[in-house]
Coordinates of C-alpha atoms and ligand atoms in Angstrom, one line a residue:
M275 CA -31.4 163.7 -49.4
S276 CA -32.9 160.6 -48.3
N277 CA -36.4 159.9 -49.0
H278 CA -39.1 160.0 -46.0
N279 CA -42.1 158.9 -48.0
L280 CA -43.9 156.8 -45.4
F281 CA -44.8 154.4 -48.5
V282 CA -40.9 153.3 -48.7
A283 CA -40.7 152.4 -44.7
L284 CA -43.4 150.2 -45.0
R285 CA -42.4 148.8 -48.5
D286 CA -39.0 148.3 -47.1
A287 CA -40.2 146.3 -44.1
F288 CA -42.0 143.9 -46.6
P289 CA -40.2 140.4 -45.7
A290 CA -38.2 138.7 -47.9
D291 CA -40.5 136.5 -49.4
L292 CA -43.0 138.5 -51.2
D293 CA -44.9 135.6 -52.2
A294 CA -46.3 135.0 -48.4
T295 CA -49.6 136.2 -47.9
A296 CA -49.9 140.1 -46.5
V297 CA -53.4 140.0 -46.0
E298 CA -56.1 137.7 -46.0
T299 CA -59.9 138.5 -45.9
V300 CA -62.3 137.2 -43.8
G301 CA -66.1 137.3 -44.0
G302 CA -68.2 139.2 -46.6
A303 CA -68.6 138.7 -50.1
Q304 CA -65.2 138.5 -50.9
S305 CA -64.2 136.2 -48.1
G306 CA -60.9 134.0 -48.4
L307 CA -58.8 136.1 -50.6
R308 CA -55.4 136.5 -50.4
Y309 CA -53.1 139.3 -50.9
S310 CA -49.3 138.3 -51.2
W311 CA -46.9 141.1 -50.2
R312 CA -45.9 141.4 -54.1
D313 CA -49.6 141.9 -54.6
L314 CA -49.8 144.6 -52.7
D315 CA -46.6 146.2 -54.3
R316 CA -47.7 145.6 -57.7
A317 CA -51.2 147.0 -57.0
T318 CA -50.4 150.1 -55.4
A319 CA -47.8 150.7 -58.3
M320 CA -50.5 150.3 -60.6
V321 CA -53.0 152.7 -58.5
A322 CA -50.2 155.4 -57.9
N323 CA -49.1 155.4 -61.9
L324 CA -52.8 156.1 -62.7
I325 CA -52.8 159.1 -60.1
D326 CA -49.5 160.4 -61.6
S327 CA -51.2 160.1 -65.2
L328 CA -53.6 162.6 -63.9
N329 CA -51.0 165.1 -63.3
L330 CA -52.3 166.6 -60.2
P331 CA -50.8 169.6 -58.5
P332 CA -48.2 168.4 -56.2
R333 CA -49.5 167.4 -52.5
S334 CA -53.1 167.3 -54.0
R335 CA -55.6 166.2 -51.7
I336 CA -57.1 162.7 -52.5
A337 CA -60.7 162.4 -50.5
V338 CA -61.9 158.6 -50.0
Q339 CA -65.4 157.4 -48.8
V340 CA -65.6 154.0 -49.4
E341 CA -66.4 150.8 -47.9
K342 CA -63.7 149.2 -46.3
S343 CA -61.7 146.5 -48.4
V344 CA -58.2 145.9 -48.8
E345 CA -58.4 147.6 -51.9
A346 CA -59.0 150.8 -50.0
L347 CA -55.9 150.1 -47.9
I348 CA -54.0 150.1 -51.4
L349 CA -55.7 153.3 -52.6
Y350 CA -54.2 154.9 -49.1
L351 CA -51.0 153.4 -49.6
A352 CA -50.7 154.3 -53.5
T353 CA -51.5 158.0 -52.2
L354 CA -48.5 157.7 -50.0
R355 CA -46.3 156.3 -52.8
A356 CA -47.6 158.8 -55.6
G357 CA -46.6 161.7 -52.9
H358 CA -50.1 163.2 -52.3
V359 CA -52.2 163.8 -49.5
F360 CA -55.0 161.1 -48.5
L361 CA -58.0 162.4 -46.8
P362 CA -60.5 159.6 -45.3
L363 CA -64.0 160.4 -44.9
N364 CA -66.0 158.0 -42.5
T365 CA -68.6 155.9 -44.7
A366 CA -71.6 157.1 -42.3
Y367 CA -70.9 160.8 -43.3
Q368 CA -74.0 162.3 -45.1
A369 CA -74.1 164.5 -48.4
G370 CA -74.3 168.0 -46.0
E371 CA -71.0 166.6 -44.3
I372 CA -69.3 165.6 -47.3
E373 CA -70.1 169.0 -48.9
Y374 CA -68.2 170.6 -46.5
F375 CA -65.2 168.4 -45.9
V376 CA -64.7 168.3 -50.0
G377 CA -65.4 172.2 -50.1
N378 CA -63.0 172.9 -47.0
A379 CA -60.0 170.5 -48.4
E380 CA -60.6 171.2 -52.0
P381 CA -59.4 167.5 -53.2
A382 CA -58.4 167.2 -56.9
M383 CA -59.4 163.7 -56.8
V384 CA -62.4 162.2 -54.9
V385 CA -63.3 158.5 -54.8
C386 CA -66.6 157.2 -53.5
S387 CA -68.5 154.1 -53.5
P388 CA -70.4 153.1 -56.6
A389 CA -73.6 153.4 -55.2
N390 CA -72.8 157.2 -53.9
F391 CA -71.5 158.3 -57.5
G392 CA -74.6 160.6 -58.6
W393 CA -74.4 162.7 -55.3
V394 CA -70.9 162.8 -54.3
S395 CA -69.6 163.5 -57.9
K396 CA -71.9 166.3 -57.9
I397 CA -70.5 167.9 -54.8
A398 CA -67.3 167.3 -55.7
F399 CA -67.5 169.0 -59.5
Q400 CA -69.0 171.8 -57.6
A401 CA -66.5 172.3 -55.6
G402 CA -63.8 171.8 -58.4
T403 CA -62.6 168.8 -57.9
R404 CA -61.7 167.1 -61.6
H405 CA -61.5 163.4 -61.0
V406 CA -64.1 161.4 -59.2
F407 CA -63.7 157.5 -59.4
T408 CA -65.5 155.0 -57.8
L409 CA -64.5 152.0 -55.8
G410 CA -66.8 149.2 -54.5
D411 CA -65.7 146.7 -51.6
D412 CA -66.2 143.9 -54.3
R413 CA -63.2 145.0 -56.4
T414 CA -65.4 147.1 -58.8
G415 CA -65.3 150.7 -59.8
S416 CA -63.7 153.3 -62.1
L417 CA -60.4 153.3 -59.9
L418 CA -59.4 149.9 -60.6
E419 CA -60.7 149.7 -64.1
R420 CA -58.8 152.5 -65.2
A421 CA -55.4 151.0 -62.6
A422 CA -55.6 148.2 -64.6
H423 CA -54.2 150.0 -67.6
H424 CA -51.3 151.0 -66.0
S425 CA -47.9 149.5 -65.1
D426 CA -47.1 147.5 -62.0
V427 CA -43.7 149.2 -61.5
H428 CA -43.4 152.7 -59.8
T429 CA -40.9 154.8 -58.2
P430 CA -42.5 156.6 -54.8
A431 CA -42.2 160.1 -54.5
T432 CA -39.6 161.8 -52.7
C433 CA -41.0 163.5 -49.7
A434 CA -39.0 165.4 -46.4
A435 CA -40.3 164.0 -43.2
D436 CA -42.5 167.6 -42.7
E437 CA -44.4 167.1 -45.8
L438 CA -48.0 166.6 -45.4
G439 CA -49.5 163.0 -45.8
V440 CA -52.8 162.7 -44.3
I441 CA -55.6 164.7 -43.3
I442 CA -58.0 163.5 -40.7
Y443 CA -60.8 165.8 -39.9
T444 CA -62.0 166.0 -36.5
S445 CA -65.3 167.4 -35.0
G446 CA -64.6 170.9 -33.8
T447 CA -66.2 172.1 -30.1
T448 CA -67.4 174.9 -31.8
G449 CA -68.3 175.6 -35.4
R450 CA -67.2 173.2 -38.1
S451 CA -64.8 170.3 -38.5
K452 CA -61.0 170.4 -38.8
G453 CA -58.5 168.8 -40.7
A454 CA -55.5 167.7 -38.9
M455 CA -52.6 167.8 -41.0
L456 CA -50.1 165.0 -40.5
S457 CA -46.7 164.3 -41.9
H458 CA -44.9 161.4 -43.0
G459 CA -42.6 162.2 -40.4
N460 CA -45.6 162.6 -37.8
M461 CA -46.8 158.7 -38.9
L462 CA -43.6 156.9 -39.4
S463 CA -42.0 157.9 -35.9
N464 CA -45.2 156.9 -34.1
A465 CA -45.3 153.3 -36.0
R466 CA -41.6 152.7 -35.2
V467 CA -42.2 153.4 -31.6
L468 CA -44.9 151.6 -31.3
R469 CA -43.2 148.7 -33.6
D470 CA -40.3 148.6 -30.4
Y471 CA -42.8 149.5 -27.4
W472 CA -45.2 146.5 -28.1
G473 CA -42.8 144.2 -29.3
W474 CA -44.0 143.1 -32.4
K475 CA -42.3 140.2 -34.0
P476 CA -42.4 139.4 -37.5
D477 CA -44.3 136.2 -37.2
D478 CA -47.1 138.0 -35.7
V479 CA -50.7 138.0 -37.4
L480 CA -53.3 140.8 -36.7
I481 CA -56.7 140.8 -36.8
H482 CA -58.0 144.0 -38.5
A483 CA -61.7 144.5 -37.4
L484 CA -61.7 148.6 -37.2
P485 CA -63.0 150.9 -39.7
I486 CA -59.8 152.2 -41.8
F487 CA -61.1 156.1 -41.9
H488 CA -59.8 157.1 -38.5
V489 CA -56.6 156.9 -37.0
H490 CA -56.9 153.6 -34.9
G491 CA -57.9 151.1 -37.7
L492 CA -55.8 153.3 -40.4
F493 CA -52.4 154.2 -38.4
V494 CA -52.2 151.9 -35.2
A495 CA -53.6 148.6 -36.7
I496 CA -52.5 149.0 -40.6
H497 CA -48.9 150.8 -39.8
G498 CA -48.3 148.8 -36.7
A499 CA -48.3 145.6 -39.3
L500 CA -46.9 146.9 -42.2
I501 CA -44.0 148.3 -40.4
N502 CA -43.1 144.9 -39.1
G503 CA -44.0 142.9 -42.2
S504 CA -46.4 140.8 -40.2
P505 CA -49.6 139.7 -42.3
M506 CA -53.5 140.8 -41.3
L507 CA -56.7 139.0 -41.0
W508 CA -58.7 141.3 -42.6
L509 CA -62.5 141.7 -41.7
N510 CA -64.5 144.6 -43.7
K511 CA -66.8 145.0 -40.6
F512 CA -66.2 143.8 -36.9
E513 CA -68.4 140.6 -36.5
P514 CA -67.3 139.1 -32.9
K515 CA -67.8 135.3 -33.9
A516 CA -65.8 135.7 -36.5
V517 CA -63.0 137.6 -34.8
L518 CA -63.1 134.7 -32.0
G519 CA -63.0 132.0 -34.6
L520 CA -59.8 133.9 -35.9
M521 CA -57.9 134.2 -32.6
S522 CA -56.4 130.5 -32.9
R523 CA -54.6 131.9 -36.1
A524 CA -53.5 135.4 -34.8
T525 CA -51.2 137.0 -32.3
V526 CA -52.5 140.6 -31.9
F527 CA -56.0 142.1 -31.9
M528 CA -56.8 145.9 -31.5
G529 CA -60.3 147.2 -30.5
V530 CA -61.9 150.0 -29.2
P531 CA -64.1 149.0 -25.9
T532 CA -67.2 148.5 -27.7
L533 CA -65.6 145.3 -29.4
Y534 CA -64.4 143.8 -26.5
T535 CA -67.7 143.9 -24.6
R536 CA -69.2 142.5 -27.6
L537 CA -66.5 139.9 -27.6
L538 CA -67.1 139.1 -23.7
A539 CA -71.0 139.0 -24.9
E540 CA -69.6 135.5 -26.5
P541 CA -69.7 132.2 -25.0
G542 CA -67.0 131.3 -27.2
L543 CA -64.4 133.6 -25.6
T544 CA -62.4 131.6 -23.5
R545 CA -58.6 131.0 -22.2
E546 CA -58.2 128.1 -24.6
A547 CA -60.1 130.1 -27.7
V548 CA -57.3 132.9 -27.0
A549 CA -54.3 131.0 -25.6
G550 CA -52.3 131.8 -29.0
M551 CA -52.6 135.3 -28.9
R552 CA -49.8 137.6 -27.6
L553 CA -51.4 141.2 -27.5
F554 CA -54.7 142.7 -27.0
V555 CA -55.2 146.5 -27.4
S556 CA -57.6 149.0 -26.2
G557 CA -58.2 152.9 -27.2
S558 CA -60.2 155.7 -28.5
A559 CA -62.3 155.8 -25.6
P560 CA -62.1 154.9 -22.1
L561 CA -62.1 151.5 -21.2
L562 CA -64.5 150.8 -18.1
I563 CA -62.6 148.5 -15.5
E564 CA -65.2 146.2 -15.5
T565 CA -64.5 145.5 -19.0
F566 CA -60.6 145.4 -18.2
Q567 CA -61.2 142.8 -15.3
A568 CA -63.9 140.6 -16.9
W569 CA -61.2 140.4 -20.1
Q570 CA -58.6 139.2 -17.1
E571 CA -60.9 136.5 -15.6
R572 CA -62.3 135.2 -18.6
T573 CA -59.1 134.8 -21.0
G574 CA -56.3 135.0 -18.5
Q575 CA -55.0 137.8 -20.9
T576 CA -54.5 141.7 -19.6
I577 CA -55.8 144.4 -22.0
L578 CA -53.2 146.8 -23.0
E579 CA -54.8 150.2 -22.7
R580 CA -53.4 153.1 -25.0
Y581 CA -54.1 157.1 -25.5
G582 CA -54.2 159.1 -28.5
M583 CA -56.1 161.1 -30.8
S584 CA -56.1 162.2 -34.4
E585 CA -54.1 165.4 -34.3
T586 CA -51.2 163.5 -32.3
I587 CA -51.5 159.6 -33.3
M588 CA -50.6 157.4 -30.4
L589 CA -49.1 159.3 -27.1
T590 CA -49.1 156.7 -23.6
S591 CA -49.2 153.0 -23.8
N592 CA -49.5 150.6 -20.9
P593 CA -46.1 148.9 -20.7
Y594 CA -46.0 145.7 -22.8
G595 CA -42.6 144.5 -21.0
A596 CA -39.8 146.3 -19.5
D597 CA -39.6 149.9 -20.2
P598 CA -36.2 151.3 -19.1
R599 CA -37.3 154.5 -18.3
H600 CA -40.0 153.1 -15.5
P601 CA -37.8 149.7 -14.1
G602 CA -39.8 147.4 -12.3
Q603 CA -43.1 148.9 -13.5
T604 CA -44.5 146.1 -16.0
E605 CA -47.9 146.0 -14.8
R606 CA -50.7 147.0 -17.4
R607 CA -53.1 148.7 -15.0
G608 CA -56.9 149.0 -15.7
G609 CA -58.2 152.5 -15.6
T610 CA -54.9 154.1 -16.6
V611 CA -53.4 154.9 -20.2
G612 CA -49.7 154.0 -19.0
F613 CA -46.8 155.8 -20.0
P614 CA -46.3 158.7 -22.3
L615 CA -44.4 156.6 -25.3
P616 CA -40.5 156.8 -25.9
G617 CA -40.5 160.5 -27.5
V618 CA -43.5 162.0 -26.3
Q619 CA -43.3 164.7 -23.7
L620 CA -46.8 164.8 -21.9
R621 CA -47.5 167.4 -19.1
V622 CA -50.7 168.3 -16.7
V623 CA -51.4 172.1 -16.0
D624 CA -53.8 174.3 -14.1
D625 CA -56.0 176.7 -16.2
A626 CA -53.4 179.4 -16.0
G627 CA -51.0 176.8 -17.9
R628 CA -48.6 176.0 -14.8
P629 CA -47.8 172.2 -14.2
V630 CA -49.7 170.7 -11.7
E631 CA -48.0 168.4 -8.6
T632 CA -47.7 164.4 -9.3
G633 CA -51.3 163.2 -8.8
E634 CA -53.0 166.6 -9.2
I635 CA -55.6 166.8 -11.9
G636 CA -55.4 169.4 -14.9
G637 CA -55.0 169.8 -18.4
I638 CA -53.2 167.5 -20.8
Q639 CA -50.4 168.9 -23.2
V640 CA -48.5 167.4 -25.6
R641 CA -45.0 167.8 -27.7
G642 CA -43.5 165.3 -29.7
P643 CA -42.5 163.8 -33.5
N644 CA -45.8 162.4 -33.7
V645 CA -47.8 165.8 -33.0
F646 CA -49.5 167.5 -36.1
S647 CA -48.2 170.6 -37.4
G648 CA -51.9 172.3 -37.0
Y649 CA -55.4 172.4 -38.8
W650 CA -55.7 173.0 -42.6
R651 CA -56.1 176.5 -43.4
M652 CA -56.9 177.6 -39.8
P653 CA -54.0 179.0 -38.6
E654 CA -56.0 180.7 -35.8
K655 CA -57.5 177.4 -34.5
T656 CA -54.0 176.0 -34.6
A657 CA -52.5 178.9 -32.6
E658 CA -55.3 178.6 -30.3
E659 CA -54.5 175.2 -29.7
F660 CA -50.9 175.2 -29.1
T661 CA -48.9 176.8 -26.2
S662 CA -46.1 179.2 -26.6
D663 CA -43.2 176.6 -26.2
G664 CA -45.0 174.0 -29.0
F665 CA -47.5 171.6 -26.9
F666 CA -50.6 170.9 -28.1
K667 CA -54.0 171.1 -25.6
T668 CA -55.3 167.8 -25.7
G669 CA -58.9 168.8 -24.3
D670 CA -58.1 165.9 -22.4
V671 CA -58.1 166.1 -18.4
G672 CA -56.3 164.0 -16.4
K673 CA -53.4 162.8 -14.1
V674 CA -50.1 161.6 -13.7
D675 CA -49.4 159.1 -10.6
G676 CA -46.1 159.0 -8.9
R677 CA -44.9 155.8 -10.5
G678 CA -45.5 157.5 -13.8
Y679 CA -48.9 156.4 -14.9
V680 CA -51.3 158.7 -17.0
T681 CA -55.1 158.6 -16.1
I682 CA -57.7 160.4 -18.2
V683 CA -60.3 161.6 -16.1
G684 CA -62.3 163.6 -18.2
R685 CA -62.5 166.2 -21.0
S686 CA -62.4 169.8 -21.1
K687 CA -63.9 170.0 -24.7
D688 CA -67.5 169.2 -24.9
L689 CA -66.9 165.9 -26.8
I690 CA -69.1 162.4 -26.2
I691 CA -67.2 159.1 -27.5
S692 CA -69.7 156.5 -28.7
G693 CA -68.3 153.3 -29.7
G694 CA -65.3 154.9 -30.3
Y695 CA -66.4 157.6 -32.5
N696 CA -66.5 161.0 -31.5
V697 CA -69.4 163.2 -31.4
Y698 CA -69.6 166.8 -30.5
P699 CA -72.9 167.9 -29.0
A700 CA -72.1 171.5 -30.6
E701 CA -72.7 169.9 -34.3
V702 CA -75.9 168.0 -33.3
E703 CA -77.3 170.9 -31.5
S704 CA -76.6 173.3 -34.1
E705 CA -78.5 170.9 -36.6
L706 CA -81.5 170.7 -34.2
N707 CA -81.5 174.5 -33.9
Q708 CA -82.5 174.7 -37.6
M709 CA -85.4 172.4 -37.3
P710 CA -88.9 173.7 -37.7
G711 CA -90.3 174.0 -33.8
V712 CA -87.0 173.9 -32.0
A713 CA -86.1 176.9 -30.3
E714 CA -83.0 175.6 -28.4
S715 CA -81.7 172.2 -27.8
A716 CA -78.9 170.5 -25.6
V717 CA -77.2 167.4 -26.1
V718 CA -75.5 165.5 -23.3
G719 CA -73.5 162.0 -23.2
V720 CA -74.9 159.1 -20.9
P721 CA -73.7 155.8 -20.3
H722 CA -74.1 153.0 -22.3
P723 CA -73.8 149.2 -22.0
D724 CA -72.7 148.7 -25.5
F725 CA -71.3 152.1 -27.0
G726 CA -69.9 153.2 -23.8
E727 CA -71.6 156.6 -24.1
V728 CA -74.5 157.8 -26.5
G729 CA -75.7 161.2 -27.1
V730 CA -79.3 162.2 -25.5
A731 CA -81.3 165.4 -26.8
V732 CA -83.2 167.8 -25.1
V733 CA -85.3 170.0 -26.9
I734 CA -87.5 173.3 -26.3
A735 CA -89.9 173.9 -28.7
R736 CA -91.0 177.5 -29.7
P737 CA -94.0 178.8 -28.6
G738 CA -97.5 177.6 -30.1
T739 CA -95.3 174.1 -31.4
E740 CA -95.2 170.4 -30.1
P741 CA -92.2 168.7 -32.3
D742 CA -92.3 165.6 -32.3
P743 CA -88.9 163.6 -30.7
Q744 CA -89.0 160.8 -33.4
A745 CA -89.8 163.4 -36.2
L746 CA -86.7 165.1 -35.1
I747 CA -84.6 162.1 -34.7
N748 CA -85.6 160.9 -38.0
A749 CA -84.7 164.3 -39.7
L750 CA -81.3 164.4 -38.1
K751 CA -80.7 160.9 -39.8
A752 CA -80.6 162.6 -43.1
R753 CA -78.3 165.3 -42.2
L754 CA -75.5 163.4 -40.0
A755 CA -73.8 160.4 -39.6
N756 CA -75.6 157.6 -38.1
Y757 CA -73.2 157.2 -34.8
K758 CA -74.0 161.2 -34.2
I759 CA -77.6 160.9 -33.9
P760 CA -79.2 161.2 -30.2
K761 CA -80.8 157.6 -29.0
R762 CA -83.3 159.7 -27.2
C763 CA -84.8 163.1 -27.8
F764 CA -86.8 164.8 -25.2
V765 CA -89.0 168.1 -25.4
V766 CA -89.3 169.5 -22.2
P767 CA -90.4 173.5 -21.2
E768 CA -87.2 174.5 -20.0
L769 CA -83.1 173.5 -19.5
P770 CA -81.2 173.9 -16.7
R771 CA -79.2 177.1 -16.1
N772 CA -76.6 178.4 -13.9
T773 CA -76.8 181.9 -13.2
M774 CA -75.1 183.2 -16.0
G775 CA -77.9 181.5 -18.1
K776 CA -75.5 179.0 -19.2
V777 CA -77.1 175.4 -20.0
Q778 CA -75.9 173.1 -17.1
K779 CA -75.0 169.8 -19.1
N780 CA -74.1 167.9 -15.9
L781 CA -77.5 168.2 -14.3
L782 CA -79.1 167.0 -17.8
R783 CA -76.6 163.7 -17.6
D784 CA -77.4 163.1 -14.2
Q785 CA -81.0 163.4 -15.0
H786 CA -80.7 160.9 -17.7
K787 CA -77.8 158.7 -16.7
G788 CA -79.9 155.7 -16.1
L789 CA -82.0 155.5 -19.6
F790 CA -79.9 152.7 -20.9
A791 CA -78.5 151.1 -17.7
Ligands
MLC1091 C1 -73.3 152.2 -35.0 N1 -74.3 152.8 -34.3 C2 -73.7 153.4 -33.5 C3 -72.5 153.7 -33.6 N2 -72.1 152.5 -34.5 N3 -74.1 154.7 -32.5 C4 -73.5 155.0 -31.5 N4 -72.1 155.0 -31.6 C5 -71.6 154.3 -32.5 N5 -70.0 154.0 -32.6 C6 -75.7 152.8 -34.6 C7 -76.0 152.9 -36.2 O1 -76.2 154.5 -36.3 C8 -77.3 151.9 -36.1 O2 -78.3 152.6 -35.4 C9 -77.0 150.8 -35.1 O3 -75.8 151.4 -34.4 C10 -76.4 149.6 -36.0 O4 -75.6 149.9 -36.6 P1 -74.0 149.4 -37.5 O5 -73.5 150.2 -38.1 O6 -74.5 147.9 -37.6 O7 -73.3 149.2 -36.3 P2 -71.7 148.4 -36.1 O8 -71.6 147.7 -37.3 O9 -72.4 147.1 -35.0 O10 -71.0 149.5 -35.5 C11 -70.5 149.6 -34.3 C12 -69.2 149.6 -34.1 C13 -68.5 150.8 -35.0 C14 -68.7 149.6 -32.7 C15 -68.7 148.2 -34.5 O11 -69.4 151.7 -34.5 C16 -67.3 150.9 -35.0 O12 -66.5 150.1 -35.8 N6 -66.8 151.6 -34.0 C17 -65.1 151.7 -34.0 C18 -64.8 153.4 -34.2 C19 -63.4 153.8 -34.3 O13 -62.7 153.0 -35.1 N7 -62.7 154.6 -33.8 C20 -61.3 154.9 -33.9 C21 -61.3 156.6 -33.6 S1 -59.6 157.1 -33.9 P3 -79.8 153.0 -36.3 O14 -80.6 153.6 -35.2 O15 -79.7 153.4 -37.5 O16 -79.9 151.2 -36.5 C22 -59.5 157.6 -32.3 C23 -58.1 157.8 -31.7 C24 -57.7 156.9 -30.7 O17 -60.3 157.8 -31.2 O18 -57.0 157.0 -29.7 O19 -57.8 155.7 -31.5
AMP1092 P1 -60.0 161.6 -32.1 O1 -60.2 162.9 -32.3 O2 -61.4 160.9 -32.7 O3 -58.9 161.4 -32.4 O4 -60.5 161.0 -30.4 C1 -59.4 161.1 -29.7 C2 -59.8 161.6 -28.2 O5 -60.3 160.1 -28.0 C3 -59.2 161.8 -27.0 O6 -58.7 163.0 -27.1 C4 -59.5 161.3 -26.1 O7 -60.5 162.1 -25.3 C5 -60.2 160.0 -26.4 N1 -59.2 158.7 -26.3 C6 -58.6 158.4 -27.2 N2 -58.2 157.1 -26.2 C7 -58.5 156.9 -25.1 C8 -58.5 156.2 -24.0 N3 -57.5 155.4 -24.0 N4 -59.2 156.6 -23.1 C9 -59.6 157.5 -22.9 N5 -59.9 158.4 -23.7 C10 -59.6 158.1 -25.1

């Protein structure tokens, strides 16, 4: 049997010269470090050997909440190498959120920032986790100390294509987050398709400035560079000036729309500054046509927008060059997310699940080798989200035009996408509703010039109380990740309702849409 371990495919793509630079760090306290391909191989072997030495049950979950660093990347690759399941967690998550993820996933091993060891280890040990390590973004922590005692040679675990490699938690429309289970085969097939579709070349250089606990930064960017043996210029945090300064040494950049609007605010963004760049990719949230056009005008380059999600990795992309399935259609069209990627079947259906006519709007459903197998320990939720013929219901609403381009026009799921992060109003409302003085709440998304969309909370007070909006926001901050916190909160006498008594969120959105204009 051949080994379908994703790590093996990535390792096989390393260039012949293992002493060449694979990752160079830029900015922050650890700026200017160079990691060769050999370093990546040896370091992942050491961490994988450490993991092996713990004798974890097969396919154990390894939950990781650490600041972005090259060592965090090494831990990800080492987890794959050792044949276990990587579970990345946003550093913004607060204790209550971590408690849920750890309780739900029951990881055998947890890795956290040294500063958080006290509270994270308490949660982990209570959930039955046996091993808790620390990893700082400055190469400190018990993980590396322990790994240093292990061999730098390691035989990668053998994995089948459908074997679980990563669990990514996505927030739930109702109730708690769900862990999307992605196999080695899901990730590898998508990485290979994107390598070919976007015309990656060995001499490409990627600017990596996204967080690595979600699909965009972890899969699209990292797998893209590694499966192609291309080096990365690595920023632990997005900083527009630093990114701009790197454009003369790089060829590929990936960002959520907020990164593009922040770069556009830099006077240094000119045609000359980006002349050597080959590809700008945007995704995770809708790219405004104004941003798309402003970028074209300022740089002479056209952003390539693509569409995906945690459950499916990448689904559609505007063309990079010629696409034999769409002869003559090489245009990257702003406002669209392009064509379904090779191997991805995409259909638009009406409420009854029947395919609609070309150009008609409906729910987007997808099927393909990249689509996940289901939600971790939630068979009912999984069954609800798949059709009987195996299509996944994305919850996105869109259309496909006569030329084959897909446009996302909205979402059937009640979701706010803020700076590329997903915020489920139901989760924020549920926290608000538990606060003293709050009878009921509604959270809606409104346009925001920097984050694209942000949450606004509208609260009804319990009789006889007068909750302070700012105090409610402050209390939320202790319970939820920072990007989920509504940017404004209003206490009102009543919420607009339809005849069924349901809150009319569209009216609230309309009422508050000018708040940040
Ligand atoms: C930070 N803040 C946000 C926010 N990020 N508020 C709303 N939405 C966000 N995304 C708030 C903080 O709470 C803080 O508020 C203030 O902004 C400044 O915080 P910061 O940490 O300094 O912000 P910054 O570092 O500038 O972060 C902004 C950002 C970041 C845009 C760089 O959010 C980011 O990296 N986004 C990318 C997300 C991403 O990778 N998504 C991919 C998901 S995968 P206060 O009040 O405390 O001052 C996916 C699938 C697919 O969706 O298709 O790719
Ligand atoms: P996540 O669950 O974090 O992976 O977010 C996935 C969601 O992000 C999708 O279901 C879409 O709603 C949204 N999304 C991703 N890319 C795009 C895009 N290019 N345009 C519009 N929405 C997008």
